[in-house]
Coordinates of N, CA and C in Angstrom, one line a residue:
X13 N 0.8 -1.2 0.0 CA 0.0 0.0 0.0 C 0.9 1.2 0.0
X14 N 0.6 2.2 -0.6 CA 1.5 2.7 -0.9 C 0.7 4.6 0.1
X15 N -0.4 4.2 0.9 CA -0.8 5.3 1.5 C -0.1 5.2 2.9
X16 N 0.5 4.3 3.3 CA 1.4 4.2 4.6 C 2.1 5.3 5.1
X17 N 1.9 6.4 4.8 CA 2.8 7.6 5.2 C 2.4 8.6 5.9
X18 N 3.3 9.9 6.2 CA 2.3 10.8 7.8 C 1.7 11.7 7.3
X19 N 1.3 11.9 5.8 CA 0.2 12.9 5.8 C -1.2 12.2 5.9
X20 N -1.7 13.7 6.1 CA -3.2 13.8 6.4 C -4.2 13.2 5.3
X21 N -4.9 12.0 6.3 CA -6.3 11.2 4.9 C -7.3 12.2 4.5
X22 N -8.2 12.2 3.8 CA -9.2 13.1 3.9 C -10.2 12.1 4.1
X23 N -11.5 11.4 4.2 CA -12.7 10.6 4.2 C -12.5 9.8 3.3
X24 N -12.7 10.4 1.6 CA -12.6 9.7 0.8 C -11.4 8.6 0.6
X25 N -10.0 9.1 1.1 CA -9.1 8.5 1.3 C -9.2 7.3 2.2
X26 N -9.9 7.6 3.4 CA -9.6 5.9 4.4 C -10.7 5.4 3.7
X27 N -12.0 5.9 3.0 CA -12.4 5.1 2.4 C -12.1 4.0 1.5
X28 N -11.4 4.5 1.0 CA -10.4 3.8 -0.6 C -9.8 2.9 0.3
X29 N -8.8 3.0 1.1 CA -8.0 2.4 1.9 C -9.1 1.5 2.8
X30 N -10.0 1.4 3.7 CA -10.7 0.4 3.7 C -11.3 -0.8 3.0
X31 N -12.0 -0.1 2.2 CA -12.4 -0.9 0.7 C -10.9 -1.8 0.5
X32 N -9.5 -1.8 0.3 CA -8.7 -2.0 -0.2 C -8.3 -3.3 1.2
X33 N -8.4 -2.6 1.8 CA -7.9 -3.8 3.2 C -9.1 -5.1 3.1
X34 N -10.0 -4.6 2.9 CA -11.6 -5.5 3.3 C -10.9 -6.3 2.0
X35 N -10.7 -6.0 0.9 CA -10.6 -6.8 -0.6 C -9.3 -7.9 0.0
X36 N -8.6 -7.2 0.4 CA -7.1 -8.0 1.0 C -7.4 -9.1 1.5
X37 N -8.2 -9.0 2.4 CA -8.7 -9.8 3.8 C -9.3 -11.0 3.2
X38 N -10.5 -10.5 2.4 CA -11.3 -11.6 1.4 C -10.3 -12.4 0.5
X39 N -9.2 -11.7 -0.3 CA -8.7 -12.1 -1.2 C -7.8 -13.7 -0.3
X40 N -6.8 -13.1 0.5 CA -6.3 -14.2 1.0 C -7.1 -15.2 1.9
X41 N -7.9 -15.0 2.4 CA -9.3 -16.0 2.8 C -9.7 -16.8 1.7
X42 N -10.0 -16.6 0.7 CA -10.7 -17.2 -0.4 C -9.7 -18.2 -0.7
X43 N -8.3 -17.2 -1.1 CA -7.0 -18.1 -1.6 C -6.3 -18.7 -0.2
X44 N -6.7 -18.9 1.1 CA -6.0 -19.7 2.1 C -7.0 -20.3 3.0
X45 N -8.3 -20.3 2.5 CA -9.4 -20.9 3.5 C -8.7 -21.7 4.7
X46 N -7.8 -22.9 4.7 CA -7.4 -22.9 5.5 C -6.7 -22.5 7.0
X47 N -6.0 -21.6 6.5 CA -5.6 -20.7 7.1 C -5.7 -19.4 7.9
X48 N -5.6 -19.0 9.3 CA -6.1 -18.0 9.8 C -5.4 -16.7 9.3
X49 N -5.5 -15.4 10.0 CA -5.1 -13.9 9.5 C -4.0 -14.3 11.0
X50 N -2.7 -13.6 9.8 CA -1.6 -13.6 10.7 C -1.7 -12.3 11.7
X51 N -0.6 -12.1 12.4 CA -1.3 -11.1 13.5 C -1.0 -9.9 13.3
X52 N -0.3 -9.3 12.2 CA 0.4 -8.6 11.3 C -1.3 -8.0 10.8
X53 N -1.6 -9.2 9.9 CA -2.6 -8.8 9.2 C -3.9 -8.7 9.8
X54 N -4.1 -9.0 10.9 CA -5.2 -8.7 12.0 C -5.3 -7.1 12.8
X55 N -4.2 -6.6 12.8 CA -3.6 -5.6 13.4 C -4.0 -4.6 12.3
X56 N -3.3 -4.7 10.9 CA -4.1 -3.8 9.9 C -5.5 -3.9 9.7
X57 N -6.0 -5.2 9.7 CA -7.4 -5.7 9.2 C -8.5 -5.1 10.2
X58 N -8.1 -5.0 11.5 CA -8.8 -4.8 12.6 C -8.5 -3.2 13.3
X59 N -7.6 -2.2 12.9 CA -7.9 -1.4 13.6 C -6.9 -0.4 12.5
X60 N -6.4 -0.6 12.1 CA -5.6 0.9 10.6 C -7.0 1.6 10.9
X61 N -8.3 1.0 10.0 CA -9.1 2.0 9.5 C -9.9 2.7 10.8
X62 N -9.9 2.1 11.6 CA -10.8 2.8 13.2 C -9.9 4.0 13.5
X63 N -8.5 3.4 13.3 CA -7.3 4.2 13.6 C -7.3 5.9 12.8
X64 N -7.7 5.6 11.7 CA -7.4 6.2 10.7 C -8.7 7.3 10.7
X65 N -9.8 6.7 10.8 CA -11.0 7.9 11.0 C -11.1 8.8 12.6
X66 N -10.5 8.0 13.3 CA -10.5 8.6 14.7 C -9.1 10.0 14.7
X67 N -7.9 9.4 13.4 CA -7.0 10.2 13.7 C -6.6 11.5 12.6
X68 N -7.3 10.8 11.6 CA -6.9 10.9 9.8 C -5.6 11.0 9.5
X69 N -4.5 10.2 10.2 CA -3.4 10.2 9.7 C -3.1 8.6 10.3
X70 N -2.1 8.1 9.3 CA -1.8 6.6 9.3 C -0.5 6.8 10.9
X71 N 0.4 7.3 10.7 CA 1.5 7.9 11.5 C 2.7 7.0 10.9
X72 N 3.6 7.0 10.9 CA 4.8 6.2 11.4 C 4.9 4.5 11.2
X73 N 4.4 4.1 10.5 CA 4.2 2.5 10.3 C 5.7 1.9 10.5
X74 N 6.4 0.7 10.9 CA 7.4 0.0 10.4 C 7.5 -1.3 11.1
X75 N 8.0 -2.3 10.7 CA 8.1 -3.5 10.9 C 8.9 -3.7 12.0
X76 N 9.5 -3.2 12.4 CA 10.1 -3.0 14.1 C 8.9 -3.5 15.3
X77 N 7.9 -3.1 15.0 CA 6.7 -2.7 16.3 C 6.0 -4.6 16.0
X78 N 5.6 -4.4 15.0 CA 5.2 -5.8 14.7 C 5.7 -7.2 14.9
X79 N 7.1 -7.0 15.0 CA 7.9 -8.0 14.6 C 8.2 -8.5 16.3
X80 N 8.3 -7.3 17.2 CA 8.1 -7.4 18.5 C 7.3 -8.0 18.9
X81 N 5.8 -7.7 18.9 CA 4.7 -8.2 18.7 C 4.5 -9.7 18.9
X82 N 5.4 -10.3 17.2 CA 4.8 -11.4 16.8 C 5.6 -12.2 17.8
X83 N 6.8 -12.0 17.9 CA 8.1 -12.5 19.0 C 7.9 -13.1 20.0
X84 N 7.1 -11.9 21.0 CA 6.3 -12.1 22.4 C 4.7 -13.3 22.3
X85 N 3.8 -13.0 20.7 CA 3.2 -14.2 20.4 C 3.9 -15.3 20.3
X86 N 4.6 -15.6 19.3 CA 5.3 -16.9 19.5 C 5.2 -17.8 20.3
X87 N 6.4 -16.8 21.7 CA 7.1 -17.2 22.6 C 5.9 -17.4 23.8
X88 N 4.7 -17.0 23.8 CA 3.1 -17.5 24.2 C 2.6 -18.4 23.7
X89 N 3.0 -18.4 22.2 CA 2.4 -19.7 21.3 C 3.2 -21.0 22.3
X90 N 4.6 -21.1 22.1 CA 4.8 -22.3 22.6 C 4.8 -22.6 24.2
X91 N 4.9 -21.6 25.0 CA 4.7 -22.0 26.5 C 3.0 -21.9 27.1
X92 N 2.5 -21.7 25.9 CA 0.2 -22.7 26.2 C 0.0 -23.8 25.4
X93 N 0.9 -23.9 24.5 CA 1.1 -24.9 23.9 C 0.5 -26.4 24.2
X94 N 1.0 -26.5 25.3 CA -0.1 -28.0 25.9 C -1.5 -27.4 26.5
X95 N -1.9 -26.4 26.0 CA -3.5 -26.4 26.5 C -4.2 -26.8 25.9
X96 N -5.4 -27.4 26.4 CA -5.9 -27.7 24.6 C -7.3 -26.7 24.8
X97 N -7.7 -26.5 25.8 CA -9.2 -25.5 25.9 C -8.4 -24.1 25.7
X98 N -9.6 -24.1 24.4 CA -9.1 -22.9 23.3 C -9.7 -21.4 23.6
X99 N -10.4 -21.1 24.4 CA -11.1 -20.4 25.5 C -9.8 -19.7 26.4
X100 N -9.7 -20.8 27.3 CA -8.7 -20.6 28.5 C -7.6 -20.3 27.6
X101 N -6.8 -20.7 26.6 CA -5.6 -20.4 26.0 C -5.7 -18.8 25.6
X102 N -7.1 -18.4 24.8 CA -7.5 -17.2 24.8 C -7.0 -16.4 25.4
X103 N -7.6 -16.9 26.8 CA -7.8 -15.7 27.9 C -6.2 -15.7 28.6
X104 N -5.8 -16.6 28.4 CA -4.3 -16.7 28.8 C -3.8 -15.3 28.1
X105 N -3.2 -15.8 26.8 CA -3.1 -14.7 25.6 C -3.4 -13.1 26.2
X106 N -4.4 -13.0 26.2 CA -5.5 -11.8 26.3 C -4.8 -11.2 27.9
X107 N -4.4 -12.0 28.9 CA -4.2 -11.3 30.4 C -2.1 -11.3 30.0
X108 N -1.7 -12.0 29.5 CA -0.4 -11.7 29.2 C 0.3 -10.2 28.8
X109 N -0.8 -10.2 27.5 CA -0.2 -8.8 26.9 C -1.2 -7.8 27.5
X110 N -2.1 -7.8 28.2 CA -2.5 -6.8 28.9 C -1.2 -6.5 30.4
X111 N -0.8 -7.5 30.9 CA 0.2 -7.4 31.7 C 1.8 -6.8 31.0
X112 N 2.3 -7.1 29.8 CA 3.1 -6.6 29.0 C 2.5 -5.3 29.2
X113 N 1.6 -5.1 28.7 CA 1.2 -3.3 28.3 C 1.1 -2.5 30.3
X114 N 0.9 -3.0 31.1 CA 1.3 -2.4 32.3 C 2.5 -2.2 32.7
X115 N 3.3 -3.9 32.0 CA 4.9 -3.6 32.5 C 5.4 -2.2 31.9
X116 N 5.4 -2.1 30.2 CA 5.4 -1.2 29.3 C 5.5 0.1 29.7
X117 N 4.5 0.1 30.0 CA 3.8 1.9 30.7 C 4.3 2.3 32.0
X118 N 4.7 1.1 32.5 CA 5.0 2.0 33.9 C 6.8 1.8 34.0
X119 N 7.3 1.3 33.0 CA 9.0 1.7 32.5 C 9.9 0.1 32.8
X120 N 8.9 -0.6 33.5 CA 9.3 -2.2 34.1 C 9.6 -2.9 33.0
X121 N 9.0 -3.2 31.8 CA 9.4 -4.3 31.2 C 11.1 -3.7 30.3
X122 N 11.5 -2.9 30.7 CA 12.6 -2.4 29.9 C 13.4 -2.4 30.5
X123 N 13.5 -3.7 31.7 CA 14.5 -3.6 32.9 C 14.8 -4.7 33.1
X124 N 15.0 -5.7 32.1 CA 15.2 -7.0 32.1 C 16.7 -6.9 32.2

C-alpha cells in the first residue's frame, strides 16, 4: 500500500483504503481458507481503519513494532502450547499482553 505515510487522509481517502484492506482480507481467505489472518494482518485488518477515522493520519508504520509483537506471540504460542481449551488459551493470551502493556507503561518491562 502505498498510503502508509504521515500525511493527512481526507474521508474519501480511508475510504479507498478500507475498501482495499476489506478486498485483502477476502482475497487471502478465499486463496488460504485454511488458514487464519496472521497477526500482522489482523492488526491492519482490525484497527488501521478505526485508527485512521478517529485520527486521519496513518502515522509512522514500520516492521520494528510488529515483529516485536509477533516475538512475544510466539514465545506465548509455545509455553500454552499443551492447552488444549481454546477459550482458556485465549484468555491466557488476552491477560499476558494486557500485563506486557502495564509492564510497558509503567518503565518495568525495559529492565530485564
Amino acid at each position: 500500500m502505498t498510503s502508509s505515510d504521515c500525511a493527512f487522509k481526507s474521508t474519501g481517502e480511508i475510504d479507498r483504503i478500507e475498501k482495499e484492506v476489506d478486498e485483502l482480507v477476502k482475497d487471502i481467505k478465499e486463496a488460504h481458507p485454511e488458514m487464519g489472518l496472521t497477526v500482522k494482518l489482523h492488526l491492519i485488518a482490525a484497527h488501521l481503519v478505526p485508527y485512521l477515522r478517529a485520527h486521519y493520519v496513518w502515522g509512522r508504520v514500520c516492521d520494528q513494532g510488529f515483529e516485536h509483537v509477533h516475538v512475544l506471540f510466539k514465545r506465548l504460542h509455545v509455553r500454552l502450547a499443551p492447552m488444549r481449551d481454546t477459550v482458556g488459551k485465549a484468555s491466557c493470551f488476552i491477560e499476558a499482553f494486557t500485563n506486557y502493556n502495564i509492564l510497558f507503561d509503567s518503565g518495568e518491562f525495559c529492565k530485564e
